[in-house]
Tab-separated table of C-alpha atoms in Angstrom:
chain	number	residue	atom	x	y	z
A	686	MET	CA	111.532	121.109	130.586
A	687	ASP	CA	110.066	121.667	134.142
A	688	ARG	CA	108.567	119.271	136.884
A	689	PHE	CA	105.542	119.022	138.857
A	690	THR	CA	103.759	117.477	141.312
A	691	ILE	CA	100.083	117.278	140.491
A	692	SER	CA	96.710	116.248	141.204
A	693	ILE	CA	94.788	115.478	138.471
A	694	ASP	CA	91.359	112.950	137.915
A	695	SER	CA	92.415	109.447	137.416
A	696	GLU	CA	89.345	109.249	135.502
A	697	LEU	CA	89.670	111.944	133.639
A	698	LEU	CA	92.980	111.363	131.813
A	699	SER	CA	92.390	107.491	131.423
A	700	GLU	CA	90.088	108.485	129.343
A	701	ALA	CA	92.004	111.158	127.430
A	702	MET	CA	94.559	108.189	127.405
A	703	ARG	CA	92.108	106.088	125.706
A	704	LEU	CA	90.439	109.033	123.353
A	705	SER	CA	93.925	110.087	121.988
A	706	GLY	CA	95.532	107.509	121.782
A	707	LYS	CA	98.486	108.855	124.258
A	708	LYS	CA	100.127	105.812	126.180
A	709	ARG	CA	102.197	108.051	128.369
A	710	LYS	CA	100.824	110.709	130.778
A	711	ARG	CA	103.014	113.496	129.975
A	712	GLU	CA	102.052	112.960	126.567
A	713	VAL	CA	97.917	113.490	126.843
A	714	ILE	CA	99.025	116.156	129.412
A	715	GLU	CA	100.742	118.507	126.678
A	716	LEU	CA	98.234	117.531	124.233
A	717	ALA	CA	95.261	118.901	126.155
A	718	LEU	CA	96.961	121.790	126.816
A	719	CYS	CA	98.422	122.577	123.113
A	720	GLU	CA	94.448	122.322	122.460
A	721	LEU	CA	93.217	124.705	125.003
A	722	ILE	CA	96.096	127.192	123.434
A	723	LYS	CA	95.325	126.743	119.725
A	724	LYS	CA	90.917	127.126	121.149
A	725	HIS	CA	91.572	130.033	122.939
A	726	ARG	CA	93.697	131.049	119.852
A	727	LEU	CA	91.576	130.624	117.804
A	728	ALA	CA	88.432	132.312	119.228
A	729	GLU	CA	91.550	135.098	119.774
A	730	LEU	CA	91.285	135.235	116.237
A	731	GLN	CA	86.760	135.210	115.138
A	732	ASP	CA	86.732	137.979	117.917
A	733	LEU	CA	88.907	140.036	115.277
A	734	ALA	CA	86.834	138.643	111.791
A	735	GLY	CA	84.916	142.114	110.754
A	736	SER	CA	86.634	144.358	113.174
A	737	GLY	CA	89.066	145.973	110.193
A	738	LEU	CA	92.223	144.476	112.171
A	739	VAL	CA	93.039	141.436	109.832
A	740	ASP	CA	91.247	141.285	106.926
A	741	TRP	CA	92.089	137.541	106.106
A	742	THR	CA	88.932	135.453	103.894
A	743	PRO	CA	87.221	132.448	104.727
A	744	GLU	CA	89.739	130.081	102.237
A	745	ASP	CA	92.903	132.248	103.697
A	746	PHE	CA	91.528	131.194	107.616
A	747	THR	CA	91.576	127.588	106.476
A	748	SER	CA	94.935	127.217	104.515
A	749	TRP	CA	96.220	128.645	107.665
A	750	ARG	CA	94.067	125.916	109.502
A	751	GLU	CA	95.539	123.564	106.954
A	752	ALA	CA	98.627	124.396	107.257
A	753	ALA	CA	99.405	124.112	111.381
A	754	LYS	CA	97.924	120.957	111.131
A	755	GLU	CA	100.575	119.441	108.585
A	756	GLU	CA	103.422	120.853	111.039
A	757	GLU	CA	101.512	119.558	113.699
A	758	ASN	CA	101.479	115.788	111.885
A	759	GLU	CA	105.201	116.649	111.325
């Protein structure tokens, strides 16, 4: 794991910690990074909808999201 020294708005960090329930700054920063990555990957998948490159049904997509959430909670 790499170590970094960064400046982060303390009010934003405090609010993120409160909302997430995380106790450590590292945990809330990692959570935020993971959520950002998921958001952008989801947008990329949605952009492919109707392109013919992906033939997932809405049900396939829903089951994929549920499986990802279960994996996250393990």
